[in-house]
Coordinates of N, CA and C in Angstrom, one line a residue:
M560 N 27.0 77.1 118.4 CA 26.5 77.7 119.6 C 27.6 77.4 120.7
I561 N 27.9 78.4 121.5 CA 28.9 78.3 122.6 C 28.1 77.7 123.8
E562 N 28.7 76.7 124.4 CA 28.1 76.1 125.6 C 28.5 76.9 126.8
K563 N 27.5 77.1 127.7 CA 27.8 77.8 128.9 C 28.7 76.9 129.8
T564 N 29.8 77.4 130.2 CA 30.7 76.7 131.1 C 30.5 77.1 132.5
E565 N 31.1 76.3 133.4 CA 31.0 76.6 134.9 C 31.5 78.0 135.1
M566 N 32.6 78.4 134.4 CA 33.1 79.8 134.6 C 32.1 80.8 134.1
H567 N 31.4 80.6 133.0 CA 30.4 81.5 132.5 C 29.3 81.7 133.6
F568 N 28.8 80.7 134.2 CA 27.8 80.8 135.2 C 28.3 81.6 136.4
S569 N 29.6 81.4 136.7 CA 30.2 82.1 137.8 C 30.2 83.6 137.5
F570 N 30.5 84.0 136.3 CA 30.5 85.4 135.9 C 29.1 86.0 136.0
E571 N 28.1 85.1 135.6 CA 26.7 85.6 135.7 C 26.3 85.8 137.2
K572 N 26.7 84.9 138.0 CA 26.4 85.1 139.5 C 27.1 86.3 140.0
L573 N 28.3 86.5 139.7 CA 29.1 87.7 140.1 C 28.4 89.0 139.6
D574 N 27.9 89.0 138.4 CA 27.2 90.1 137.8 C 25.9 90.4 138.5
E575 N 25.2 89.3 138.9 CA 23.9 89.4 139.6 C 24.1 90.0 141.0
Y576 N 25.2 89.6 141.7 CA 25.5 90.1 143.0 C 25.8 91.6 142.9
Y577 N 26.7 91.9 141.9 CA 27.0 93.3 141.7 C 25.8 94.2 141.5
N578 N 24.9 93.7 140.6 CA 23.7 94.5 140.4 C 22.8 94.6 141.6
R579 N 22.8 93.6 142.5 CA 22.1 93.7 143.7 C 22.7 94.8 144.6
L580 N 24.0 94.9 144.6 CA 24.6 96.0 145.4 C 24.2 97.4 144.8
L581 N 24.1 97.5 143.5 CA 23.7 98.8 143.0 C 22.3 99.1 143.3
K582 N 21.4 98.1 143.2 CA 20.0 98.3 143.5 C 19.8 98.6 145.0
E583 N 20.6 98.1 145.9 CA 20.6 98.3 147.3 C 20.6 99.8 147.6
Y584 N 21.3 100.5 146.7 CA 21.5 102.0 146.9 C 20.7 102.8 145.9
E585 N 19.6 102.1 145.4 CA 18.7 102.8 144.5 C 19.4 103.3 143.3
F586 N 20.6 102.7 143.0 CA 21.3 103.1 141.8 C 20.6 102.8 140.5
S587 N 19.9 101.6 140.5 CA 19.4 101.1 139.3 C 18.2 102.0 138.8
G588 N 17.4 102.6 139.8 CA 16.2 103.3 139.4 C 16.5 104.4 138.4
E589 N 17.3 105.4 138.9 CA 17.5 106.6 138.1 C 18.6 106.4 137.0
Y590 N 19.6 105.5 137.3 CA 20.7 105.3 136.4 C 20.7 104.0 135.7
G591 N 19.7 103.2 136.0 CA 19.7 101.8 135.4 C 19.7 101.7 133.9
A592 N 19.3 102.7 133.2 CA 19.2 102.7 131.8 C 20.6 103.1 131.2
L593 N 21.5 103.5 132.0 CA 22.8 104.0 131.4 C 23.6 102.8 131.0
S594 N 24.2 102.9 129.8 CA 25.0 101.8 129.2 C 26.4 101.8 129.8
L595 N 27.1 100.7 129.6 CA 28.5 100.7 130.0 C 29.3 101.8 129.3
N596 N 28.9 102.0 128.0 CA 29.6 103.1 127.3 C 29.4 104.5 127.9
A597 N 28.1 104.7 128.4 CA 27.9 106.0 129.1 C 28.7 106.1 130.4
Y598 N 28.7 105.0 131.1 CA 29.5 105.0 132.3 C 31.0 105.3 132.0
L599 N 31.6 104.7 130.9 CA 33.0 104.9 130.6 C 33.2 106.4 130.2
Y600 N 32.2 107.0 129.6 CA 32.3 108.5 129.3 C 32.4 109.3 130.6
I601 N 31.5 109.0 131.5 CA 31.4 109.7 132.7 C 32.7 109.5 133.5
K602 N 33.1 108.3 133.6 CA 34.3 107.9 134.4 C 35.5 108.7 133.8
N603 N 35.7 108.7 132.4 CA 36.8 109.4 131.8 C 36.7 110.9 132.0
I604 N 35.5 111.5 132.0 CA 35.4 112.9 132.2 C 35.8 113.2 133.7
H605 N 35.4 112.4 134.6 CA 35.7 112.5 136.0 C 37.2 112.5 136.2
T606 N 37.9 111.5 135.5 CA 39.3 111.3 135.6 C 40.1 112.5 135.0
L607 N 39.6 113.0 133.9 CA 40.3 114.0 133.1 C 40.1 115.4 133.8
G608 N 39.1 115.5 134.6 CA 38.8 116.8 135.2 C 37.7 117.6 134.5
A609 N 38.1 118.5 133.6 CA 37.2 119.3 132.8 C 37.8 119.2 131.3
P610 N 37.7 118.1 130.7 CA 38.3 118.0 129.3 C 37.5 118.7 128.3
S611 N 38.1 119.0 127.2 CA 37.4 119.5 126.0 C 36.8 118.3 125.3
L612 N 35.9 118.5 124.4 CA 35.3 117.4 123.6 C 36.4 116.7 122.8
S613 N 37.3 117.4 122.3 CA 38.4 116.8 121.5 C 39.3 115.9 122.4
E614 N 39.6 116.4 123.6 CA 40.4 115.6 124.5 C 39.7 114.3 124.9
L615 N 38.4 114.4 125.2 CA 37.6 113.3 125.6 C 37.6 112.3 124.4
A616 N 37.3 112.8 123.2 CA 37.3 111.9 122.0 C 38.6 111.1 121.9
R617 N 39.7 111.8 122.0 CA 41.0 111.2 121.9 C 41.2 110.1 123.0
T618 N 40.8 110.4 124.2 CA 41.0 109.5 125.3 C 40.1 108.3 125.1
M619 N 38.9 108.5 124.6 CA 38.0 107.4 124.4 C 38.2 106.6 123.1
D620 N 39.1 107.2 122.3 CA 39.4 106.6 120.9 C 38.2 106.5 120.1
V621 N 37.4 107.6 120.0 CA 36.2 107.7 119.2 C 36.3 109.0 118.4
T622 N 35.4 109.2 117.4 CA 35.4 110.4 116.7 C 34.7 111.5 117.5
K623 N 35.0 112.8 117.1 CA 34.3 113.9 117.8 C 32.8 113.8 117.7
P624 N 32.3 113.5 116.5 CA 30.8 113.4 116.4 C 30.2 112.3 117.3
S625 N 30.9 111.2 117.5 CA 30.5 110.1 118.4 C 30.5 110.6 119.8
A626 N 31.6 111.2 120.2 CA 31.7 111.8 121.6 C 30.7 112.8 121.8
S627 N 30.4 113.7 120.8 CA 29.4 114.7 121.0 C 28.0 114.2 121.2
A628 N 27.7 113.1 120.5 CA 26.4 112.5 120.6 C 26.2 111.9 122.0
M629 N 27.2 111.3 122.6 CA 27.1 110.7 123.9 C 27.1 111.8 124.9
V630 N 27.9 112.8 124.7 CA 27.9 114.0 125.7 C 26.5 114.6 125.8
H631 N 25.9 114.8 124.6 CA 24.6 115.4 124.6 C 23.5 114.6 125.3
K632 N 23.6 113.2 125.2 CA 22.7 112.3 125.9 C 22.9 112.5 127.4
L633 N 24.2 112.6 127.8 CA 24.5 112.7 129.3 C 24.1 114.1 129.8
V634 N 24.2 115.1 129.0 CA 23.7 116.4 129.4 C 22.2 116.4 129.6
N635 N 21.5 115.7 128.7 CA 20.0 115.6 128.8 C 19.6 114.9 130.0
K636 N 20.4 113.9 130.5 CA 20.1 113.2 131.7 C 20.6 113.9 132.9
G637 N 21.2 115.1 132.8 CA 21.6 115.9 133.9 C 22.9 115.5 134.6
L638 N 23.7 114.7 133.9 CA 24.9 114.2 134.4 C 26.1 115.0 134.1
L639 N 26.0 115.8 133.0 CA 27.1 116.6 132.5 C 26.7 118.0 132.2
V640 N 27.6 119.0 132.3 CA 27.4 120.3 131.8 C 28.5 120.7 130.8
I641 N 28.1 121.5 129.8 CA 29.1 121.9 128.8 C 29.2 123.4 129.0
S642 N 30.5 123.9 129.1 CA 30.7 125.3 129.4 C 31.8 125.8 128.5
P643 N 31.8 127.1 128.1 CA 32.9 127.6 127.3 C 34.2 127.7 128.1
S644 N 35.3 127.5 127.4 CA 36.6 127.7 128.0 C 36.8 129.2 128.3
S645 N 37.4 129.5 129.4 CA 37.7 130.9 129.7 C 38.9 131.4 128.8
S646 N 39.7 130.5 128.4 CA 40.9 130.9 127.6 C 40.7 130.9 126.1
D647 N 39.7 130.1 125.6 CA 39.4 130.0 124.2 C 37.9 129.8 124.0
K648 N 37.2 130.8 123.6 CA 35.7 130.7 123.5 C 35.3 129.6 122.5
R649 N 36.2 129.2 121.6 CA 35.8 128.2 120.6 C 35.8 126.8 121.2
V650 N 36.4 126.7 122.3 CA 36.5 125.4 123.0 C 35.5 125.2 124.1
T651 N 34.8 124.1 124.1 CA 33.9 123.8 125.2 C 34.5 122.8 126.2
L652 N 34.2 123.0 127.4 CA 34.7 122.1 128.5 C 33.6 121.3 129.1
L653 N 33.9 120.0 129.4 CA 32.9 119.1 130.0 C 33.1 118.9 131.4
S654 N 32.1 118.9 132.2 CA 32.3 118.6 133.6 C 31.0 117.9 134.2
L655 N 31.2 117.2 135.2 CA 30.1 116.4 135.8 C 29.3 117.4 136.7
T656 N 28.0 117.1 136.7 CA 27.1 117.8 137.6 C 27.2 117.1 138.9
E657 N 26.5 117.6 139.9 CA 26.4 116.9 141.2 C 25.8 115.5 141.0
K658 N 24.9 115.4 140.2 CA 24.2 114.1 139.9 C 25.3 113.2 139.2
G659 N 26.1 113.7 138.4 CA 27.2 112.9 137.7 C 28.2 112.4 138.7
V660 N 28.6 113.3 139.7 CA 29.5 112.9 140.7 C 28.9 111.8 141.6
E661 N 27.6 112.0 141.9 CA 26.9 111.0 142.7 C 26.9 109.6 142.0
F662 N 26.7 109.6 140.7 CA 26.7 108.4 139.9 C 28.1 107.7 140.1
I663 N 29.2 108.4 140.0 CA 30.5 107.9 140.2 C 30.7 107.3 141.6
K664 N 30.2 108.1 142.6 CA 30.3 107.6 144.0 C 29.5 106.3 144.2
F665 N 28.3 106.2 143.6 CA 27.6 104.9 143.8 C 28.3 103.8 143.1
Q666 N 28.9 104.0 142.0 CA 29.6 102.9 141.3 C 30.8 102.5 142.1
D667 N 31.6 103.5 142.5 CA 32.8 103.2 143.3 C 32.4 102.5 144.6
F668 N 31.3 102.9 145.2 CA 30.9 102.2 146.5 C 30.6 100.8 146.2
A669 N 29.9 100.5 145.1 CA 29.5 99.1 144.8 C 30.8 98.3 144.5
D670 N 31.8 98.9 143.8 CA 33.0 98.3 143.6 C 33.7 97.9 144.9
T671 N 33.7 98.8 145.8 CA 34.4 98.6 147.1 C 33.7 97.5 147.9
R672 N 32.4 97.5 147.9 CA 31.6 96.4 148.5 C 31.9 95.1 147.9
L673 N 32.0 95.0 146.6 CA 32.3 93.7 146.0 C 33.7 93.3 146.3
Y674 N 34.6 94.1 146.3 CA 36.0 93.8 146.7 C 36.0 93.3 148.1
A675 N 35.3 94.0 149.0 CA 35.3 93.6 150.5 C 34.7 92.2 150.6
R676 N 33.6 91.9 149.8 CA 33.0 90.6 149.9 C 33.9 89.5 149.4
I677 N 34.6 89.8 148.4 CA 35.6 88.8 147.9 C 36.7 88.6 148.9
R678 N 37.1 89.6 149.6 CA 38.2 89.5 150.6 C 37.7 88.7 151.8
E679 N 36.4 88.8 152.1 CA 35.8 88.0 153.2 C 35.8 86.5 152.9
I680 N 35.5 86.2 151.6 CA 35.4 84.8 151.2 C 36.7 84.1 151.1
L681 N 37.7 84.8 150.7 CA 39.0 84.1 150.5 C 40.0 84.3 151.7
D682 N 40.8 83.3 152.0 CA 41.8 83.5 153.1 C 42.9 84.3 152.5
D683 N 43.9 84.6 153.3 CA 45.0 85.5 152.8 C 45.8 85.0 151.6
D684 N 46.1 83.7 151.6 CA 46.9 83.1 150.5 C 46.0 83.1 149.2
E685 N 44.7 82.7 149.4 CA 43.8 82.7 148.2 C 43.7 84.1 147.7
F686 N 43.5 85.1 148.6 CA 43.3 86.4 148.1 C 44.5 87.0 147.4
S687 N 45.7 86.7 147.9 CA 47.0 87.1 147.2 C 47.0 86.5 145.8
L688 N 46.7 85.2 145.7 CA 46.7 84.6 144.4 C 45.6 85.2 143.5
F689 N 44.5 85.4 144.0 CA 43.4 86.1 143.3 C 43.8 87.4 142.7
V690 N 44.5 88.2 143.5 CA 44.9 89.6 143.1 C 45.9 89.4 142.0
K691 N 46.9 88.5 142.1 CA 47.9 88.2 141.1 C 47.2 87.8 139.8
L692 N 46.3 86.9 139.9 CA 45.6 86.4 138.7 C 44.8 87.5 138.0
W693 N 44.1 88.2 138.9 CA 43.3 89.3 138.3 C 44.1 90.4 137.6
Q694 N 45.3 90.7 138.2 CA 46.2 91.6 137.5 C 46.7 91.1 136.2
K695 N 47.0 89.8 136.1 CA 47.5 89.2 134.9 C 46.3 89.2 133.8
I696 N 45.1 88.9 134.2 CA 44.0 88.9 133.3 C 43.8 90.4 132.8
D697 N 43.8 91.3 133.7 CA 43.6 92.7 133.4 C 44.7 93.2 132.4
A698 N 45.9 92.8 132.7 CA 47.0 93.3 131.8 C 47.0 92.7 130.4
N699 N 46.3 91.6 130.3 CA 46.4 90.8 129.0 C 45.1 90.8 128.2
L700 N 44.0 91.4 128.8 CA 42.7 91.3 128.1 C 42.8 91.8 126.6
E701 N 43.5 92.9 126.4 CA 43.6 93.5 125.1 C 44.6 92.9 124.2
G702 N 45.3 91.8 124.7 CA 46.4 91.2 124.0 C 46.0 90.2 123.0
G703 N 44.7 90.0 122.8 CA 44.3 89.0 121.8 C 43.9 87.7 122.4
E704 N 43.6 86.7 121.5 CA 43.1 85.4 121.9 C 44.1 84.7 122.8
D705 N 45.4 84.8 122.6 CA 46.3 84.0 123.4 C 46.8 84.7 124.7
G706 N 46.2 86.0 124.8 CA 46.5 86.7 126.0 C 47.9 87.4 126.1
K707 N 48.6 87.4 124.9 CA 49.9 88.0 124.8 C 50.0 89.0 123.8

């Protein structure tokens, strides 16, 4: 069994604070049941514009059937719409509904609030160091156990 470290508790506290930010804007009520995976799909569709199912599957590094299953769940929740391509009727395009765009805005707003709170807590030197450390962590998370 892995013992909880001081760092682990810090991440729990950060997660609790972030979830309070989301609840503050009634984010959790309607969207609370969405998984991180669902959020990643919505965020990728938003970033890509109006991707095809194939393009989304490639971007997410999943199979088309997996992407299709998640897309249909998000359509049923009213976050996405599927429409035929005007240039090729065999291709369907995915886009966010107004509700899907609202979901992204809530998430981005919570991110901004968290960032601002961290900025308030740290002085300029600490914040510069924090940014550098966070960038290093972010750049190396996929690098394996040794971070390289």
